[in-house]
Coordinates of C-alpha atoms and ligand atoms in Angstrom, one line a residue:
M224 CA -13.1 28.9 -4.8
T225 CA -14.5 31.5 -7.2
T226 CA -18.2 32.1 -7.9
S227 CA -18.8 33.8 -11.3
T228 CA -21.6 35.4 -13.2
T229 CA -25.2 34.3 -12.7
Y230 CA -26.9 32.8 -15.7
D231 CA -30.5 32.0 -16.5
V232 CA -29.5 28.5 -17.5
V233 CA -26.3 26.4 -17.3
V234 CA -26.2 23.6 -19.8
V235 CA -23.8 20.8 -18.9
G236 CA -22.8 18.9 -22.1
A237 CA -22.0 20.2 -25.6
G238 CA -23.3 17.2 -27.5
V239 CA -26.2 17.6 -29.9
F240 CA -28.9 17.8 -27.2
G241 CA -27.0 20.4 -25.1
V242 CA -26.1 22.7 -27.9
W243 CA -29.6 22.8 -29.5
T244 CA -31.1 23.4 -26.0
A245 CA -28.6 26.3 -25.6
W246 CA -29.4 27.6 -29.1
H247 CA -33.1 27.7 -28.4
L248 CA -32.7 29.3 -25.0
A249 CA -30.3 31.9 -26.3
N250 CA -32.7 32.6 -29.1
R251 CA -35.3 33.4 -26.4
K252 CA -32.7 35.9 -25.0
Q253 CA -31.9 33.7 -22.0
R254 CA -28.4 34.1 -20.6
V255 CA -26.8 30.7 -21.1
L256 CA -23.5 29.0 -20.2
V257 CA -22.6 25.7 -21.9
V258 CA -19.9 23.6 -20.1
D259 CA -18.3 20.4 -21.4
S260 CA -15.4 18.3 -19.9
Y261 CA -13.7 17.7 -23.3
G262 CA -15.0 20.1 -25.9
V263 CA -17.8 20.3 -28.4
A264 CA -18.8 16.9 -30.1
H265 CA -15.4 15.4 -29.1
S266 CA -14.2 12.0 -30.0
R267 CA -15.7 10.3 -26.9
A268 CA -19.1 11.9 -27.2
S269 CA -22.0 10.2 -29.0
S270 CA -22.4 13.3 -31.1
G271 CA -18.7 13.1 -32.2
G272 CA -19.1 10.9 -35.2
E273 CA -18.6 12.1 -38.8
S274 CA -22.1 11.4 -39.9
R275 CA -25.6 10.6 -38.7
I276 CA -28.8 9.5 -40.5
I277 CA -31.9 11.7 -40.5
R278 CA -34.9 9.7 -41.5
M279 CA -38.6 10.2 -40.9
S280 CA -39.8 6.5 -40.7
Y281 CA -40.5 5.4 -37.2
G282 CA -43.2 2.8 -37.8
A283 CA -46.3 3.8 -35.9
D284 CA -44.3 6.1 -33.5
E285 CA -45.6 9.3 -35.0
I286 CA -44.1 11.5 -32.3
Y287 CA -40.6 10.7 -33.6
T288 CA -41.7 11.2 -37.3
R289 CA -43.0 14.6 -36.4
W290 CA -39.9 15.5 -34.4
S291 CA -37.7 14.4 -37.3
Q292 CA -39.8 16.5 -39.7
R293 CA -39.5 19.5 -37.5
S294 CA -35.8 19.0 -37.0
L295 CA -35.0 18.5 -40.6
A296 CA -36.3 22.0 -41.4
Q297 CA -34.0 23.5 -38.7
W298 CA -31.0 21.4 -39.8
K299 CA -31.5 22.5 -43.4
E300 CA -31.6 26.2 -42.3
L301 CA -28.3 25.7 -40.4
S302 CA -26.8 23.9 -43.4
A303 CA -27.8 26.6 -45.8
A304 CA -26.2 29.2 -43.5
S305 CA -22.9 27.3 -43.1
G306 CA -20.1 27.0 -45.6
P307 CA -19.8 23.4 -46.9
P308 CA -23.2 21.6 -46.5
L309 CA -24.0 20.0 -43.2
F310 CA -27.0 18.1 -44.6
H311 CA -26.7 15.7 -47.6
P312 CA -30.1 14.7 -49.1
T313 CA -28.9 11.2 -50.1
G314 CA -32.4 9.7 -49.6
V315 CA -33.0 7.0 -47.0
L316 CA -34.0 3.5 -48.0
W317 CA -35.6 1.3 -45.3
L318 CA -35.5 -2.4 -46.4
A319 CA -38.0 -4.9 -44.9
G320 CA -37.4 -8.7 -44.8
E321 CA -40.3 -11.2 -44.8
D322 CA -42.1 -9.2 -42.2
D323 CA -43.0 -5.8 -43.6
T324 CA -45.3 -4.7 -40.8
R325 CA -43.1 -1.9 -39.7
L326 CA -42.6 -0.6 -43.3
R327 CA -46.4 -0.5 -43.8
E328 CA -46.8 1.3 -40.5
S329 CA -44.1 3.8 -41.5
A330 CA -45.8 4.4 -44.9
A331 CA -49.1 5.1 -43.2
T332 CA -47.5 7.6 -40.7
L333 CA -45.5 9.3 -43.5
K334 CA -48.7 9.7 -45.5
R335 CA -50.5 11.2 -42.5
C336 CA -47.6 13.6 -41.9
G337 CA -47.5 14.6 -45.6
I338 CA -43.9 13.3 -46.1
R339 CA -42.8 12.2 -49.5
H340 CA -42.0 8.5 -49.8
D341 CA -42.1 5.6 -52.3
V342 CA -42.7 2.0 -51.6
L343 CA -40.5 -0.1 -54.0
E344 CA -41.0 -3.7 -54.7
R345 CA -38.0 -6.1 -54.8
A346 CA -37.8 -6.1 -58.6
T347 CA -37.8 -2.3 -58.7
L348 CA -35.1 -2.2 -56.0
E349 CA -32.9 -4.6 -58.1
E350 CA -33.4 -2.5 -61.2
R351 CA -32.6 0.8 -59.5
F352 CA -29.7 -0.4 -57.3
P353 CA -27.9 -3.2 -59.2
Q354 CA -24.8 -2.7 -57.0
V355 CA -26.7 -4.0 -54.0
S356 CA -27.8 -7.6 -53.1
F357 CA -31.3 -7.7 -51.9
A358 CA -31.4 -11.3 -50.8
G359 CA -34.1 -11.8 -48.1
V360 CA -35.6 -8.3 -48.8
S361 CA -39.4 -8.1 -49.6
R362 CA -39.7 -4.4 -50.4
G363 CA -38.2 -1.0 -49.5
L364 CA -39.5 2.4 -48.4
L365 CA -37.5 5.3 -49.9
E366 CA -37.6 8.8 -48.3
P367 CA -36.1 10.8 -51.1
E368 CA -35.8 14.0 -49.1
S369 CA -34.1 12.5 -46.0
G370 CA -30.3 11.9 -45.7
V371 CA -27.2 12.4 -43.7
L372 CA -26.0 15.1 -41.3
L373 CA -22.3 15.8 -40.8
A374 CA -22.6 15.3 -37.1
R375 CA -19.5 16.6 -35.5
R376 CA -19.3 19.7 -37.7
A377 CA -23.0 20.4 -37.4
V378 CA -22.9 20.3 -33.6
A379 CA -19.9 22.8 -33.6
S380 CA -21.9 25.1 -35.9
V381 CA -24.9 25.0 -33.6
L382 CA -22.7 26.0 -30.7
E383 CA -21.2 28.8 -32.8
E384 CA -24.7 30.1 -33.7
A385 CA -25.6 29.9 -30.0
T386 CA -22.5 32.0 -29.0
W387 CA -23.5 34.6 -31.6
R388 CA -26.8 34.7 -29.6
K389 CA -24.6 35.5 -26.6
A390 CA -24.4 32.0 -25.1
R391 CA -21.0 31.4 -23.5
F392 CA -19.0 28.1 -23.8
L393 CA -16.4 26.8 -21.4
I394 CA -14.4 23.6 -21.2
A395 CA -14.6 22.4 -17.6
H396 CA -15.5 19.2 -15.7
V397 CA -18.7 19.6 -13.7
L398 CA -19.0 17.8 -10.4
P399 CA -22.2 15.9 -9.5
P400 CA -24.6 18.4 -7.8
Q401 CA -24.7 18.2 -4.0
G402 CA -26.6 19.7 -1.2
D403 CA -29.0 22.6 -1.9
K404 CA -32.5 22.1 -3.3
P405 CA -33.2 23.9 -5.5
L406 CA -29.6 23.9 -6.8
H407 CA -27.9 27.3 -6.6
Y408 CA -24.7 26.6 -8.6
I409 CA -22.6 23.9 -10.2
E410 CA -19.0 23.4 -9.3
T411 CA -16.2 22.4 -11.6
A412 CA -13.3 20.1 -10.8
N413 CA -11.0 23.1 -10.6
G414 CA -13.2 24.8 -8.0
E415 CA -15.1 27.4 -10.1
R416 CA -18.8 27.8 -9.3
F417 CA -21.5 29.0 -11.8
S418 CA -24.9 30.0 -10.5
A419 CA -28.1 30.0 -12.5
R420 CA -31.9 29.8 -12.1
Q421 CA -32.1 26.5 -13.9
F422 CA -29.7 23.7 -14.9
V423 CA -29.8 21.3 -17.8
F424 CA -27.7 18.1 -17.6
A425 CA -27.4 16.8 -21.2
C426 CA -24.5 14.5 -20.4
G427 CA -25.2 11.6 -22.8
A428 CA -23.6 8.3 -21.6
W429 CA -22.2 10.2 -18.6
L430 CA -25.7 10.8 -17.1
G431 CA -25.3 7.7 -14.9
K432 CA -22.0 9.1 -13.5
M433 CA -23.6 12.5 -12.8
F434 CA -26.6 11.0 -11.0
P435 CA -25.4 7.5 -10.0
E436 CA -28.4 6.5 -7.9
L437 CA -31.1 7.9 -10.1
L438 CA -29.7 7.3 -13.6
G439 CA -26.9 4.7 -13.1
P440 CA -29.6 1.9 -13.4
R441 CA -31.6 3.7 -16.2
I442 CA -29.0 4.7 -18.8
F443 CA -27.3 1.8 -20.6
P444 CA -24.1 2.8 -22.5
T445 CA -23.2 0.2 -25.1
R446 CA -20.1 -0.1 -27.4
Q447 CA -20.8 0.6 -31.1
E448 CA -18.3 0.1 -33.9
V449 CA -18.5 1.8 -37.3
F450 CA -16.5 0.9 -40.5
F451 CA -15.8 2.8 -43.7
F452 CA -14.9 0.9 -47.0
A453 CA -13.2 2.5 -49.9
S454 CA -14.7 2.2 -53.4
P455 CA -12.7 0.7 -56.3
P456 CA -10.8 3.4 -58.2
G457 CA -13.1 5.4 -60.5
D458 CA -16.2 3.7 -59.3
A459 CA -19.1 6.1 -58.3
R460 CA -21.7 3.4 -57.7
F461 CA -21.4 3.7 -53.9
S462 CA -21.6 7.5 -53.8
P463 CA -24.7 9.7 -53.7
P464 CA -27.0 10.1 -55.7
T465 CA -26.4 6.6 -57.1
L466 CA -26.6 4.9 -53.7
P467 CA -28.9 6.2 -50.9
T468 CA -28.5 5.8 -47.2
W469 CA -29.9 2.4 -46.2
F470 CA -31.1 0.1 -43.4
F471 CA -31.6 -3.6 -43.8
Q472 CA -34.2 -4.2 -41.0
A473 CA -33.9 -8.0 -40.9
D474 CA -30.1 -7.8 -40.5
D475 CA -30.2 -4.8 -38.0
V476 CA -27.5 -3.2 -40.1
Y477 CA -27.4 0.4 -41.6
G478 CA -25.0 2.5 -43.6
M479 CA -24.6 5.3 -46.0
P480 CA -23.0 6.0 -49.3
D481 CA -19.5 7.5 -49.7
I482 CA -19.9 11.1 -48.5
E483 CA -17.0 13.5 -48.7
A484 CA -14.9 10.5 -50.0
R485 CA -14.8 8.9 -46.5
G486 CA -16.0 5.6 -47.9
L487 CA -19.2 3.5 -47.6
K488 CA -20.2 3.4 -44.0
V489 CA -21.5 0.2 -42.3
A490 CA -22.5 -0.5 -38.7
R491 CA -24.7 -2.8 -36.6
D492 CA -27.7 -1.3 -34.8
T493 CA -27.7 -4.1 -32.3
H494 CA -26.5 -3.1 -28.9
G495 CA -22.8 -3.9 -28.1
E496 CA -21.3 -4.7 -24.7
P497 CA -21.8 -2.3 -21.8
V498 CA -19.1 0.3 -21.6
D499 CA -17.7 3.3 -19.7
P500 CA -17.5 6.3 -22.1
D501 CA -14.3 7.6 -20.4
T502 CA -12.3 4.4 -20.7
Q503 CA -13.6 2.2 -23.5
S504 CA -11.1 1.5 -26.2
R505 CA -11.7 3.5 -29.4
L506 CA -9.9 1.0 -31.6
A507 CA -12.3 -1.2 -33.6
S508 CA -12.0 -4.9 -32.7
P509 CA -10.7 -7.6 -35.2
E510 CA -14.0 -9.4 -34.8
G511 CA -16.0 -6.3 -35.7
A512 CA -13.8 -5.7 -38.8
A513 CA -14.2 -9.4 -39.9
W514 CA -18.0 -9.1 -39.5
A515 CA -18.0 -5.8 -41.5
R516 CA -15.9 -7.3 -44.3
E517 CA -18.2 -10.4 -44.6
Y518 CA -21.3 -8.2 -44.5
V519 CA -20.1 -5.8 -47.2
A520 CA -19.0 -8.6 -49.5
R521 CA -22.5 -10.2 -49.1
R522 CA -24.6 -7.0 -49.7
F523 CA -22.2 -5.1 -52.0
P524 CA -20.4 -7.8 -54.0
A525 CA -18.2 -5.3 -55.9
L526 CA -16.7 -4.2 -52.5
K527 CA -15.7 -7.8 -51.6
D528 CA -12.0 -6.9 -51.4
A529 CA -12.4 -3.2 -50.6
P530 CA -10.1 -1.9 -47.8
I531 CA -11.4 -0.5 -44.5
V532 CA -10.2 3.1 -44.7
E533 CA -11.6 4.4 -41.4
T534 CA -13.2 3.1 -38.2
R535 CA -15.0 4.7 -35.3
V536 CA -16.0 3.4 -31.9
C537 CA -18.7 5.2 -30.0
Q538 CA -21.4 4.5 -27.5
Y539 CA -25.2 4.5 -27.6
E540 CA -26.7 5.8 -24.4
N541 CA -29.8 3.7 -24.2
T542 CA -32.9 4.0 -22.1
S543 CA -34.9 0.9 -21.3
N544 CA -37.0 1.1 -24.4
G545 CA -35.4 3.7 -26.6
D546 CA -37.6 6.6 -25.7
F547 CA -35.7 9.8 -24.8
L548 CA -35.4 11.1 -21.2
I549 CA -36.3 14.8 -21.0
D550 CA -37.7 15.6 -17.6
C551 CA -37.2 17.5 -14.4
H552 CA -35.1 15.9 -11.6
P553 CA -37.6 14.4 -9.1
D554 CA -35.9 15.9 -6.0
I555 CA -34.3 19.1 -7.4
P556 CA -37.0 21.2 -9.1
N557 CA -34.6 23.5 -11.1
V558 CA -32.5 20.6 -12.5
W559 CA -33.4 19.1 -15.9
L560 CA -32.3 15.8 -17.4
A561 CA -31.9 15.4 -21.2
G562 CA -30.5 12.3 -22.8
G563 CA -31.2 8.7 -23.7
G564 CA -30.7 9.2 -27.4
S565 CA -30.6 5.4 -27.7
G566 CA -28.8 5.2 -31.1
H567 CA -31.4 7.4 -32.9
G568 CA -31.3 10.8 -31.1
F569 CA -28.9 12.9 -33.2
K570 CA -31.5 13.9 -35.9
H571 CA -33.9 15.1 -33.2
G572 CA -31.5 17.7 -31.6
P573 CA -33.4 20.7 -32.9
A574 CA -36.8 19.5 -31.8
L575 CA -35.5 18.3 -28.5
G576 CA -33.9 21.7 -27.8
E577 CA -37.1 23.5 -28.8
Y578 CA -39.2 21.3 -26.5
L579 CA -36.8 21.6 -23.5
A580 CA -36.5 25.3 -23.9
G581 CA -40.3 25.5 -23.9
R582 CA -40.5 23.3 -20.8
L583 CA -37.9 25.5 -19.0
C584 CA -39.8 28.6 -19.9
G585 CA -43.0 27.0 -18.6
E586 CA -44.7 27.1 -22.0
L587 CA -45.0 23.4 -22.9
P588 CA -46.8 20.5 -21.1
E589 CA -45.0 17.3 -20.3
E590 CA -44.8 14.5 -22.9
P591 CA -45.3 11.3 -20.9
R592 CA -43.0 9.2 -23.2
F593 CA -40.0 11.4 -22.2
S594 CA -40.7 11.2 -18.5
L595 CA -38.3 9.8 -16.0
A596 CA -41.2 7.7 -14.5
S597 CA -41.5 5.8 -17.8
K598 CA -37.8 4.7 -17.7
A599 CA -37.3 1.2 -16.4
T600 CA -34.2 -0.4 -15.0
Q601 CA -34.4 -3.5 -17.4
Q602 CA -33.9 -3.0 -21.1
N603 CA -36.7 -3.9 -23.5
R604 CA -36.2 -2.0 -26.8
T605 CA -39.3 -1.0 -28.6
V606 CA -38.2 2.2 -30.5
Y607 CA -36.1 1.9 -33.6
Ligands
FAD2146 C1 -22.2 4.8 -33.7 C2 -23.4 5.7 -33.5 C3 -24.3 5.9 -34.6 C4 -25.4 6.6 -34.4 N1 -26.2 6.9 -35.5 C5 -27.3 7.7 -35.4 C6 -28.0 8.1 -36.6 O1 -27.6 7.6 -37.7 N2 -29.0 9.0 -36.5 C7 -29.3 9.5 -35.3 O2 -30.3 10.3 -35.2 N3 -28.7 9.2 -34.1 C8 -27.6 8.3 -34.2 N4 -26.9 8.0 -33.1 C9 -27.3 8.5 -31.8 C10 -26.9 9.9 -31.5 O3 -25.6 10.1 -32.0 C11 -26.9 10.2 -30.0 O4 -28.2 9.8 -29.5 C12 -26.7 11.7 -29.7 O5 -25.5 12.1 -30.3 C13 -26.6 11.9 -28.2 O6 -26.2 13.2 -27.9 P1 -26.1 13.8 -26.4 O7 -25.9 15.2 -26.6 O8 -27.1 13.2 -25.6 O9 -24.7 13.1 -25.9 P2 -23.2 13.4 -26.2 O10 -23.0 13.7 -27.6 O11 -22.4 12.2 -25.7 O12 -22.8 14.6 -25.3 C14 -22.8 14.6 -23.9 C15 -21.7 15.5 -23.5 O13 -21.8 15.7 -22.1 C16 -20.5 16.0 -21.6 N5 -20.3 15.7 -20.2 C17 -20.6 14.6 -19.6 N6 -20.3 14.7 -18.2 C18 -19.9 15.9 -18.0 C19 -19.4 16.6 -16.9 N7 -19.3 16.0 -15.7 N8 -19.0 17.9 -17.0 C20 -19.0 18.5 -18.3 N9 -19.5 17.9 -19.4 C21 -19.9 16.6 -19.3 C22 -19.6 15.0 -22.4 O14 -18.3 15.4 -22.5 C23 -20.3 15.1 -23.8 O15 -19.7 16.0 -24.7 C24 -25.8 7.2 -33.2 C25 -24.9 7.0 -32.1 C26 -23.7 6.2 -32.3 C27 -22.8 6.1 -31.1

């Protein structure tokens, strides 16, 4: 058994929540250690995908609109400082079916927050995007300044920036905390101990394994499949800026244009089956592929016979209603829990890290929506 350096904060988990928390702490001159079992934004992590949408529309949930807005500024700064861009301003087009309540709520929130947007009627959509079938769509809301983050690479860049600010990174598997309250150290599977004043557990879908009694019943990991379709040769209609990122609300399906020639991305936002993030198969199912082919043929008729060129299988780490979990452990006062990204958390990494660093440093009050007390053991999704 070896006990090493004492840190101000140990962050367990190098996904988007962990690395942005480490970045903000290191930026405040805190001595930070980041530990991950598998590496930064690895293929089993929720942050390990190629791309993630950053949009501002959250209906009447203004808190998330403001966090997106705050985060976009930080993502853009990171992107500008990196080599190839990490943010692609493709625009994001939210498409309402018969019921456009949410679209109208989003438009009102965006107006209040001073965010550029255009409401487009069906006829305008058809004129501007003739490569898309808008059957069943009443109108759309376009955010021209939103877009896509290159997820895996962006998380690696944030960690690199944090290490320039003297944070340290280590690959090691952290064991669930035992015994002392407050916690004095974490222990890894190979017997190393790391002590700190405070500990952040940003373990994504693994939070339930780390705190089985407390979070096992409160974090719901679900299987999510993603498909990429190749465009016909020489056809740029499915690439930015011709096609924006999109979400068909009535279908619960989203996707994005062909970025970095990976293909048109399509995925369902409905929750898949419950899974274990360590053992679930990362091969897309034949049923999922058949669904994606049928959907793409219906919404993008020119891609009817397009081949699937890549697939990804990942997991959402849902809370009961989709609100994040960012709170202190109820029994261990120097342990913090950060997770529950619930299929929409990636974009918020910078604002979440800023908020959590502020809480750890005792500067910010608690936001009730992120509290553990508000997390139920039955799912009833209300945040999209
Ligand atoms: C298919 C898909 C599409 C999505 N699309 C979007 C989108 O378009 N826009 C958006 O904003 N969000 C999106 N999301 C959600 C977003 O990606 C997640 O909410 C976010 O990445 C969660 O990050 P995290 O840091 O909490 O978890 P993770 O990225 O999973 O990181 C947790 C880390 O903790 C580590 N860890 C766990 N246990 C231990 C241990 N014992 N010891 C050491 N390390 C440990 C893991 O190895 C892992 O690296 C999507 C998610 C999926 C799956």
